[in-house]
């Protein structure tokens, strides 16, 4: 509302699109995690949304972190008070200099899925605790990783023999069922494979003590995924006294926590001109009525936060946030079929090819988008000179008190100052 007023008062940039991050959602997801998977320690996948307040809150809540680069490792360690043992370097294909940097920073746990990686780790961080990332069925997910990462099981004995020869300490197994997993039953097969690899480890003379079940957790299917996982772990790893189980959730923690507000900066609608219509019969002929009649242009697009449409295969659903300065939109408002576009000069910059929006919607009104926390602003570019949208934070209603006390206790311990 404030943004609308400032925009009306010609405040420069007042109409800029912005995120609202509700940290209580992150907190709630953590509580859900602890309730459903009490035995599995989450290592938040930083790449999903490296927001500093999210990282700080999760650090204060005791989560670990899955980092994939020097930059992510620095970002986590720079918070202060996070022991490097709370980081897993979960990128199976790292530059040698990154391996050396991890050694210097005390980040010892790292994944591999090929022999070259073992040679690099032996050179750059011989004391590392290495984890073999195995291939699992990722066909039931939005973003499959199997074409790029994961050792097929038949290759694992050879890799373990090579690790022995190089004197490396292999401590466990990891996998990733694919990001945005929509069929949680795949976890059963993944855990079965992990069990097989634990047995291969035994044969190679290792006693594995780490089982990393990766990410892929969807908000909507979380309880179901947790039940499948728990059952599979009980079945294949009945004795867990010497085994630590961790996971690398990303999307699950942040997707719902961020919403985006975008301003309608332009509109293309047919001119309603009876004189012209009389001249040109073709124009009056009722056009295909389910085709978008009005195009709205907003100030964030697929080169910005909505890169999730291209890279993360998302479909977004705009809703009216405010119209003519009011948050109240009557359900009886007449609607028409519309399309929504980003601000750049590229025609690929389409946010929503077809949706219904109120006919009275105009330049200056605001659209809202939910579930914009995962794989959005972290991959946004400034193509065409459009800045990445800012974030406004709230601790939300429920849980606000807990969040404040968790963060205050973290700061009192001398962390993150
Ligand atoms: C991206 C990624 C994750 C996070 O996946 P989500 O589906 O967001 O939970 C976890 N681990 C690794 C190795 C990843 O590459």
Short mmCIF file of C-alpha atoms and ligand atoms in Angstrom, two decimals:
data_model
loop_
_atom_site.label_atom_id
_atom_site.label_comp_id
_atom_site.label_asym_id
_atom_site.label_seq_id
_atom_site.Cartn_x
_atom_site.Cartn_y
_atom_site.Cartn_z
CA UNK A 1 0.00 0.00 0.00
CA UNK A 2 2.86 2.25 0.92
CA UNK A 3 4.49 1.51 -2.44
CA UNK A 4 1.25 2.44 -4.23
CA UNK A 5 1.02 5.76 -2.40
CA UNK A 6 4.65 6.60 -3.05
CA UNK A 7 4.22 5.70 -6.71
CA UNK A 8 1.17 7.98 -6.93
CA UNK A 9 3.28 10.74 -5.36
CA UNK A 10 5.88 10.24 -8.15
CA UNK A 11 8.49 8.91 -5.73
CA UNK A 12 11.24 7.53 -7.99
CA UNK A 13 11.41 3.73 -7.92
CA UNK A 14 8.35 3.49 -5.67
CA UNK A 15 6.74 1.24 -8.25
CA UNK A 16 9.70 -1.17 -8.26
CA UNK A 17 8.72 -4.83 -7.89
CA UNK A 18 9.60 -6.31 -4.49
CA UNK A 19 9.60 -9.56 -2.57
CA UNK A 20 8.03 -9.95 0.84
CA UNK A 21 9.88 -12.61 2.82
CA UNK A 22 7.95 -14.04 5.74
CA UNK A 23 10.59 -15.64 7.94
CA UNK A 24 7.90 -17.31 10.04
CA UNK A 25 7.26 -19.59 7.05
CA UNK A 26 10.88 -20.76 7.14
CA UNK A 27 10.53 -21.34 10.86
CA UNK A 28 7.28 -23.26 10.35
CA UNK A 29 8.88 -25.49 7.74
CA UNK A 30 11.71 -26.24 10.17
CA UNK A 31 9.18 -27.25 12.84
CA UNK A 32 7.43 -29.44 10.28
CA UNK A 33 10.76 -31.03 9.39
CA UNK A 34 11.58 -31.76 13.02
CA UNK A 35 8.13 -33.23 13.62
CA UNK A 36 8.20 -35.54 10.58
CA UNK A 37 11.90 -36.38 10.27
CA UNK A 38 13.32 -35.99 13.78
CA UNK A 39 16.26 -38.27 13.04
CA UNK A 40 17.38 -36.51 9.86
CA UNK A 41 19.45 -33.36 10.20
CA UNK A 42 18.67 -30.86 7.41
CA UNK A 43 21.60 -29.25 5.59
CA UNK A 44 19.89 -26.38 3.77
CA UNK A 45 20.85 -26.21 0.07
CA UNK A 46 22.14 -22.65 -0.16
CA UNK A 47 21.82 -22.43 -3.95
CA UNK A 48 18.05 -22.47 -3.67
CA UNK A 49 17.93 -19.06 -2.00
CA UNK A 50 21.09 -17.63 -0.43
CA UNK A 51 19.15 -14.89 1.35
CA UNK A 52 21.24 -13.69 4.33
CA UNK A 53 18.32 -13.63 6.77
CA UNK A 54 17.19 -17.13 5.77
CA UNK A 55 20.73 -18.43 6.28
CA UNK A 56 21.01 -16.68 9.61
CA UNK A 57 17.69 -17.99 10.87
CA UNK A 58 18.49 -21.55 9.79
CA UNK A 59 21.92 -21.26 11.40
CA UNK A 60 20.26 -20.13 14.62
CA UNK A 61 17.84 -23.07 14.40
CA UNK A 62 20.77 -25.47 14.19
CA UNK A 63 20.55 -26.52 10.54
CA UNK A 64 23.60 -27.43 8.50
CA UNK A 65 24.33 -26.18 4.98
CA UNK A 66 24.85 -27.75 1.58
CA UNK A 67 27.27 -25.56 -0.37
CA UNK A 68 28.41 -25.99 -3.96
CA UNK A 69 31.10 -23.32 -4.38
CA UNK A 70 33.68 -21.15 -2.62
CA UNK A 71 31.19 -18.30 -2.69
CA UNK A 72 28.51 -20.28 -0.86
CA UNK A 73 31.00 -21.60 1.69
CA UNK A 74 32.21 -18.06 2.41
CA UNK A 75 28.68 -16.77 2.69
CA UNK A 76 27.80 -19.37 5.32
CA UNK A 77 31.05 -19.06 7.28
CA UNK A 78 30.86 -15.25 7.18
CA UNK A 79 27.66 -15.37 9.24
CA UNK A 80 29.93 -16.24 12.16
CA UNK A 81 29.47 -19.01 14.68
CA UNK A 82 28.85 -21.75 12.12
CA UNK A 83 31.35 -24.56 12.54
CA UNK A 84 32.70 -25.78 9.17
CA UNK A 85 31.58 -29.30 10.15
CA UNK A 86 28.04 -28.01 9.61
CA UNK A 87 28.79 -27.68 5.89
CA UNK A 88 28.74 -30.41 3.27
CA UNK A 89 30.45 -29.47 0.00
CA UNK A 90 27.85 -31.33 -2.05
CA UNK A 91 29.09 -30.63 -5.55
CA UNK A 92 30.55 -33.85 -7.00
CA UNK A 93 32.54 -31.96 -9.67
CA UNK A 94 34.68 -29.23 -8.09
CA UNK A 95 37.63 -27.20 -9.33
CA UNK A 96 40.89 -28.27 -7.65
CA UNK A 97 41.29 -24.76 -6.24
CA UNK A 98 37.85 -25.08 -4.62
CA UNK A 99 38.89 -28.38 -3.00
CA UNK A 100 42.01 -26.66 -1.62
CA UNK A 101 39.93 -23.74 -0.36
CA UNK A 102 37.59 -26.15 1.44
CA UNK A 103 40.61 -27.75 3.14
CA UNK A 104 41.83 -24.33 4.24
CA UNK A 105 38.41 -23.38 5.61
CA UNK A 106 37.99 -26.68 7.50
CA UNK A 107 35.16 -27.95 5.32
CA UNK A 108 35.98 -31.64 5.27
CA UNK A 109 32.85 -33.40 4.07
CA UNK A 110 32.51 -33.42 0.28
CA UNK A 111 30.91 -35.55 -2.39
CA UNK A 112 32.36 -37.26 -5.46
CA UNK A 113 30.94 -39.45 -8.22
CA UNK A 114 33.90 -40.09 -10.50
CA UNK A 115 37.56 -41.13 -10.38
CA UNK A 116 39.02 -37.78 -11.45
CA UNK A 117 37.37 -36.16 -8.46
CA UNK A 118 39.13 -38.65 -6.18
CA UNK A 119 42.52 -37.69 -7.64
CA UNK A 120 41.75 -34.01 -7.09
CA UNK A 121 40.59 -34.56 -3.53
CA UNK A 122 43.69 -36.67 -2.78
CA UNK A 123 45.82 -33.74 -3.99
CA UNK A 124 43.83 -30.84 -2.57
CA UNK A 125 42.36 -32.20 0.66
CA UNK A 126 43.81 -35.64 1.52
CA UNK A 127 42.12 -35.65 4.96
CA UNK A 128 38.66 -35.05 3.50
CA UNK A 129 35.68 -37.16 4.51
CA UNK A 130 34.31 -38.13 1.14
CA UNK A 131 30.80 -39.20 0.29
CA UNK A 132 29.91 -41.14 -2.84
CA UNK A 133 26.99 -39.60 -4.71
CA UNK A 134 25.06 -42.37 -6.40
CA UNK A 135 22.64 -42.34 -9.27
CA UNK A 136 18.97 -42.89 -8.45
CA UNK A 137 15.72 -42.74 -10.38
CA UNK A 138 15.05 -39.03 -10.90
CA UNK A 139 12.38 -39.40 -13.59
CA UNK A 140 9.64 -38.23 -11.19
CA UNK A 141 10.94 -34.71 -10.64
CA UNK A 142 10.75 -31.25 -12.23
CA UNK A 143 14.52 -30.95 -12.51
CA UNK A 144 16.36 -34.24 -12.95
CA UNK A 145 20.08 -34.28 -12.07
CA UNK A 146 20.95 -37.80 -13.20
CA UNK A 147 22.22 -36.84 -16.65
CA UNK A 148 24.89 -34.73 -14.95
CA UNK A 149 25.62 -36.30 -11.54
CA UNK A 150 25.60 -39.59 -9.70
CA UNK A 151 27.69 -42.75 -9.97
CA UNK A 152 25.82 -45.74 -11.41
CA UNK A 153 26.00 -48.58 -8.86
CA UNK A 154 28.11 -50.78 -11.16
CA UNK A 155 30.89 -48.19 -11.05
CA UNK A 156 30.94 -47.85 -7.26
CA UNK A 157 33.20 -50.84 -6.36
CA UNK A 158 35.85 -49.51 -8.76
CA UNK A 159 35.59 -46.01 -7.30
CA UNK A 160 35.90 -47.33 -3.75
CA UNK A 161 38.97 -49.38 -4.70
CA UNK A 162 40.50 -46.25 -6.21
CA UNK A 163 39.68 -44.27 -3.05
CA UNK A 164 41.45 -46.96 -0.94
CA UNK A 165 44.47 -46.83 -3.19
CA UNK A 166 44.57 -43.02 -2.74
CA UNK A 167 44.20 -43.39 1.02
CA UNK A 168 40.98 -41.43 1.09
CA UNK A 169 38.43 -41.75 3.87
CA UNK A 170 35.05 -42.58 2.31
CA UNK A 171 32.45 -42.00 5.02
CA UNK A 172 29.10 -42.50 3.35
CA UNK A 173 26.59 -42.24 0.55
CA UNK A 174 24.47 -39.44 -0.90
CA UNK A 175 21.86 -39.17 -3.62
CA UNK A 176 19.36 -36.67 -4.98
CA UNK A 177 16.04 -37.86 -6.38
CA UNK A 178 15.72 -34.65 -8.44
CA UNK A 179 14.42 -31.24 -7.48
CA UNK A 180 10.67 -30.83 -7.19
CA UNK A 181 10.01 -34.54 -6.76
CA UNK A 182 6.33 -35.27 -7.38
CA UNK A 183 6.40 -39.00 -6.62
CA UNK A 184 7.91 -39.56 -3.16
CA UNK A 185 7.85 -43.35 -3.57
CA UNK A 186 11.19 -42.98 -5.43
CA UNK A 187 12.87 -42.52 -2.03
CA UNK A 188 12.32 -46.22 -1.29
CA UNK A 189 14.39 -47.34 -4.25
CA UNK A 190 17.02 -44.69 -3.52
CA UNK A 191 17.42 -45.93 0.07
CA UNK A 192 17.61 -49.52 -1.19
CA UNK A 193 20.47 -48.50 -3.49
CA UNK A 194 22.18 -46.62 -0.67
CA UNK A 195 22.01 -49.82 1.40
CA UNK A 196 23.65 -51.76 -1.43
CA UNK A 197 26.45 -49.16 -1.53
CA UNK A 198 26.94 -49.36 2.25
CA UNK A 199 27.52 -53.09 1.70
CA UNK A 200 29.98 -52.36 -1.14
CA UNK A 201 31.77 -50.05 1.30
CA UNK A 202 32.10 -52.87 3.80
CA UNK A 203 33.63 -55.08 1.11
CA UNK A 204 36.12 -52.35 0.24
CA UNK A 205 37.12 -52.12 3.90
CA UNK A 206 35.17 -49.02 4.84
CA UNK A 207 32.59 -48.61 7.57
CA UNK A 208 30.25 -45.92 6.32
CA UNK A 209 28.61 -43.70 8.91
CA UNK A 210 26.84 -41.05 6.85
CA UNK A 211 23.63 -41.42 4.86
CA UNK A 212 22.69 -38.25 2.96
CA UNK A 213 19.21 -38.46 1.44
CA UNK A 214 19.56 -35.24 -0.57
CA UNK A 215 16.80 -32.80 -1.49
CA UNK A 216 13.72 -32.89 -3.67
CA UNK A 217 11.18 -32.27 -0.89
CA UNK A 218 8.01 -30.53 -2.08
CA UNK A 219 5.91 -28.52 0.34
CA UNK A 220 2.68 -30.18 -0.73
CA UNK A 221 3.97 -33.76 -0.55
CA UNK A 222 6.30 -33.35 2.40
CA UNK A 223 4.44 -35.51 4.94
CA UNK A 224 4.07 -38.26 2.36
CA UNK A 225 7.76 -38.10 1.41
CA UNK A 226 8.75 -38.14 5.09
CA UNK A 227 6.61 -41.24 5.70
CA UNK A 228 8.10 -43.07 2.69
CA UNK A 229 11.64 -42.16 3.74
CA UNK A 230 11.15 -43.12 7.37
CA UNK A 231 9.74 -46.48 6.39
CA UNK A 232 12.52 -47.16 3.87
CA UNK A 233 15.25 -46.17 6.34
CA UNK A 234 13.72 -48.42 8.99
CA UNK A 235 13.61 -51.27 6.49
CA UNK A 236 17.09 -50.97 5.00
CA UNK A 237 18.97 -49.42 7.95
CA UNK A 238 17.33 -50.99 11.00
CA UNK A 239 20.47 -50.48 13.11
CA UNK A 240 21.39 -46.81 12.99
CA UNK A 241 23.45 -46.48 16.14
CA UNK A 242 26.61 -45.77 14.17
CA UNK A 243 24.96 -43.91 11.31
CA UNK A 244 24.17 -40.23 10.99
CA UNK A 245 21.38 -39.39 8.55
CA UNK A 246 21.29 -35.96 6.91
CA UNK A 247 19.34 -34.37 4.03
CA UNK A 248 19.83 -31.37 1.74
CA UNK A 249 16.41 -29.70 1.45
CA UNK A 250 16.28 -26.43 -0.50
CA UNK A 251 12.92 -25.64 -2.04
CA UNK A 252 10.98 -27.04 0.95
CA UNK A 253 12.30 -24.34 3.30
CA UNK A 254 11.83 -21.22 1.22
CA UNK A 255 9.33 -21.66 -1.58
CA UNK A 256 6.27 -20.41 0.32
CA UNK A 257 8.18 -17.86 2.38
CA UNK A 258 8.64 -15.34 -0.45
CA UNK A 259 5.95 -13.56 -2.45
CA UNK A 260 6.52 -11.07 -5.20
CA UNK A 261 4.60 -7.84 -5.81
CA UNK A 262 4.95 -6.43 -9.33
CA UNK A 263 3.65 -3.20 -10.76
CA UNK A 264 1.76 -3.04 -14.06
CA UNK A 265 3.90 -0.62 -16.02
CA UNK A 266 2.15 -0.93 -19.39
CA UNK A 267 -0.87 -2.46 -21.03
CA UNK A 268 -1.87 -3.27 -24.59
CA UNK A 269 -5.60 -3.53 -25.10
CA UNK A 270 -7.80 -3.07 -28.18
CA UNK A 271 -9.03 0.47 -28.66
CA UNK A 272 -12.77 0.58 -28.38
CA UNK A 273 -13.72 2.96 -31.16
CA UNK A 274 -17.19 2.46 -32.76
CA UNK A 275 -16.37 4.60 -35.83
CA UNK A 276 -13.32 2.55 -36.68
CA UNK A 277 -15.27 -0.60 -35.98
CA UNK A 278 -17.91 0.38 -38.53
CA UNK A 279 -15.18 0.82 -41.12
CA UNK A 280 -13.56 -2.46 -40.56
CA UNK A 281 -15.85 -5.45 -40.27
CA UNK A 282 -12.94 -7.75 -39.48
CA UNK A 283 -12.25 -5.90 -36.25
CA UNK A 284 -15.78 -6.23 -34.99
CA UNK A 285 -15.99 -9.89 -35.83
CA UNK A 286 -15.89 -11.51 -32.37
CA UNK A 287 -12.31 -12.73 -32.05
CA UNK A 288 -11.61 -16.10 -30.57
CA UNK A 289 -12.87 -15.32 -27.07
CA UNK A 290 -10.54 -17.63 -25.20
CA UNK A 291 -7.49 -15.92 -26.65
CA UNK A 292 -5.84 -13.22 -24.49
CA UNK A 293 -7.30 -9.82 -25.40
CA UNK A 294 -5.19 -7.72 -23.11
CA UNK A 295 -1.44 -7.81 -22.54
CA UNK A 296 -0.06 -6.55 -19.24
CA UNK A 297 3.60 -5.63 -18.83
CA UNK A 298 5.05 -5.83 -15.32
CA UNK A 299 8.41 -4.78 -13.90
CA UNK A 300 9.93 -8.19 -13.21
CA UNK A 301 10.24 -10.98 -15.76
CA UNK A 302 11.99 -14.13 -16.88
CA UNK A 303 15.39 -12.41 -16.90
CA UNK A 304 14.72 -11.53 -13.25
CA UNK A 305 12.80 -13.39 -10.54
CA UNK A 306 10.72 -15.30 -13.09
CA UNK A 307 13.77 -17.10 -14.45
CA UNK A 308 12.16 -19.96 -12.47
CA UNK A 309 9.79 -20.33 -15.43
CA UNK A 310 12.67 -21.17 -17.77
CA UNK A 311 15.14 -22.89 -15.44
CA UNK A 312 12.89 -24.40 -12.78
CA UNK A 313 9.92 -25.31 -15.02
CA UNK A 314 7.49 -23.33 -12.89
CA UNK A 315 4.06 -22.09 -13.91
CA UNK A 316 3.10 -18.92 -12.07
CA UNK A 317 -0.36 -17.65 -11.21
CA UNK A 318 -0.80 -13.89 -10.93
CA UNK A 319 -3.51 -12.43 -8.72
CA UNK A 320 -4.56 -8.84 -8.20
CA UNK A 321 -2.85 -7.34 -5.20
CA UNK A 322 -4.32 -3.87 -5.51
CA UNK A 323 -6.55 -2.17 -8.03
CA UNK A 324 -7.14 1.60 -8.09
CA UNK A 325 -5.33 1.81 -4.76
CA UNK A 326 -7.59 -0.71 -3.04
CA UNK A 327 -6.80 -4.20 -1.76
CA UNK A 328 -10.46 -5.11 -1.96
CA UNK A 329 -11.28 -6.81 -5.26
CA UNK A 330 -14.93 -7.80 -5.52
CA UNK A 331 -15.41 -11.34 -6.78
CA UNK A 332 -18.11 -9.96 -9.09
CA UNK A 333 -15.53 -7.89 -11.05
CA UNK A 334 -15.85 -8.76 -14.77
CA UNK A 335 -12.82 -10.72 -15.95
CA UNK A 336 -11.11 -11.11 -19.28
CA UNK A 337 -8.49 -13.40 -20.70
CA UNK A 338 -5.07 -11.76 -20.52
CA UNK A 339 -1.37 -12.41 -20.80
CA UNK A 340 1.38 -11.08 -18.53
CA UNK A 341 4.82 -10.04 -19.77
CA UNK A 342 8.14 -8.97 -18.25
CA UNK A 343 9.74 -5.56 -18.79
CA UNK A 344 12.59 -6.41 -21.18
CA UNK A 345 12.59 -6.02 -24.94
CA UNK A 346 12.79 -9.77 -25.52
CA UNK A 347 9.67 -11.64 -26.54
CA UNK A 348 10.73 -14.74 -24.58
CA UNK A 349 10.06 -12.57 -21.53
CA UNK A 350 6.53 -13.88 -20.97
CA UNK A 351 5.47 -14.47 -17.38
CA UNK A 352 2.05 -15.96 -18.05
CA UNK A 353 0.74 -16.64 -21.57
CA UNK A 354 -2.88 -16.96 -20.52
CA UNK A 355 -4.78 -16.07 -17.38
CA UNK A 356 -7.96 -14.28 -16.36
CA UNK A 357 -7.73 -10.87 -14.73
CA UNK A 358 -10.32 -8.17 -13.97
CA UNK A 359 -11.23 -6.07 -17.02
CA UNK A 360 -10.78 -2.91 -14.96
CA UNK A 361 -7.09 -3.67 -14.29
CA UNK A 362 -4.93 -0.74 -15.39
CA UNK A 363 -1.40 0.59 -15.53
CA UNK A 364 -0.43 1.44 -11.94
CA UNK A 365 -2.17 -1.54 -10.34
CA UNK A 366 -0.22 -4.33 -8.66
CA UNK A 367 -0.09 -8.08 -9.26
CA UNK A 368 0.98 -10.62 -6.65
CA UNK A 369 2.71 -13.99 -7.06
CA UNK A 370 2.96 -16.61 -4.31
CA UNK A 371 5.60 -19.32 -3.79
CA UNK A 372 8.45 -17.23 -5.16
CA UNK A 373 11.17 -18.22 -2.66
CA UNK A 374 12.93 -21.07 -4.45
CA UNK A 375 15.28 -20.66 -7.43
CA UNK A 376 14.11 -17.12 -8.23
CA UNK A 377 16.13 -14.03 -7.31
CA UNK A 378 19.34 -16.07 -6.82
CA UNK A 379 19.47 -16.69 -10.57
CA UNK A 380 18.07 -13.30 -11.67
CA UNK A 381 20.07 -11.20 -14.12
CA UNK A 382 20.02 -7.46 -14.79
CA UNK A 383 19.51 -7.96 -18.52
CA UNK A 384 18.38 -4.81 -20.30
CA UNK A 385 19.25 -2.72 -17.24
CA UNK A 386 16.44 -3.93 -14.99
CA UNK A 387 17.54 -4.29 -11.38
CA UNK A 388 16.87 -7.41 -9.33
CA UNK A 389 13.83 -6.91 -7.07
CA UNK A 390 14.52 -6.06 -3.41
CA UNK A 391 13.32 -8.04 -0.42
CA UNK A 392 11.25 -6.69 2.45
CA UNK A 393 11.26 -8.88 5.56
CA UNK A 394 8.60 -9.73 8.07
CA UNK A 395 8.60 -12.18 10.93
CA UNK A 396 4.94 -12.83 10.19
CA UNK A 397 2.19 -13.27 12.74
CA UNK A 398 2.40 -16.75 14.27
CA UNK A 399 5.93 -17.60 15.27
CA UNK A 400 7.18 -14.01 15.19
CA UNK A 401 8.04 -14.12 18.91
CA UNK A 402 9.93 -17.41 18.56
CA UNK A 403 11.88 -16.12 15.57
CA UNK A 404 12.93 -12.98 17.43
CA UNK A 405 14.09 -14.98 20.44
CA UNK A 406 15.94 -17.55 18.31
CA UNK A 407 17.76 -14.76 16.43
CA UNK A 408 18.44 -12.81 19.62
CA UNK A 409 19.90 -15.89 21.34
CA UNK A 410 22.09 -16.49 18.29
CA UNK A 411 23.36 -12.90 18.46
CA UNK A 412 23.83 -13.13 22.27
CA UNK A 413 26.13 -16.08 21.69
CA UNK A 414 28.30 -13.64 19.76
CA UNK A 415 27.34 -15.01 16.36
CA UNK A 416 26.66 -13.17 13.18
CA UNK A 417 27.63 -9.75 14.52
C1 LIG B 1 19.82 -28.38 -5.71
C2 LIG B 1 20.32 -29.38 -4.76
C3 LIG B 1 19.65 -29.60 -3.56
C4 LIG B 1 18.32 -28.96 -3.21
O1 LIG B 1 17.28 -29.54 -3.90
P1 LIG B 1 15.75 -29.17 -3.58
O2 LIG B 1 15.00 -29.92 -4.58
O3 LIG B 1 15.61 -27.69 -3.70
O4 LIG B 1 15.46 -29.64 -2.19
C5 LIG B 1 20.21 -30.50 -2.67
N1 LIG B 1 21.37 -31.14 -2.95
C6 LIG B 1 22.06 -30.94 -4.08
C7 LIG B 1 23.34 -31.66 -4.30
C8 LIG B 1 21.55 -30.06 -5.03
O5 LIG B 1 22.23 -29.88 -6.18
#
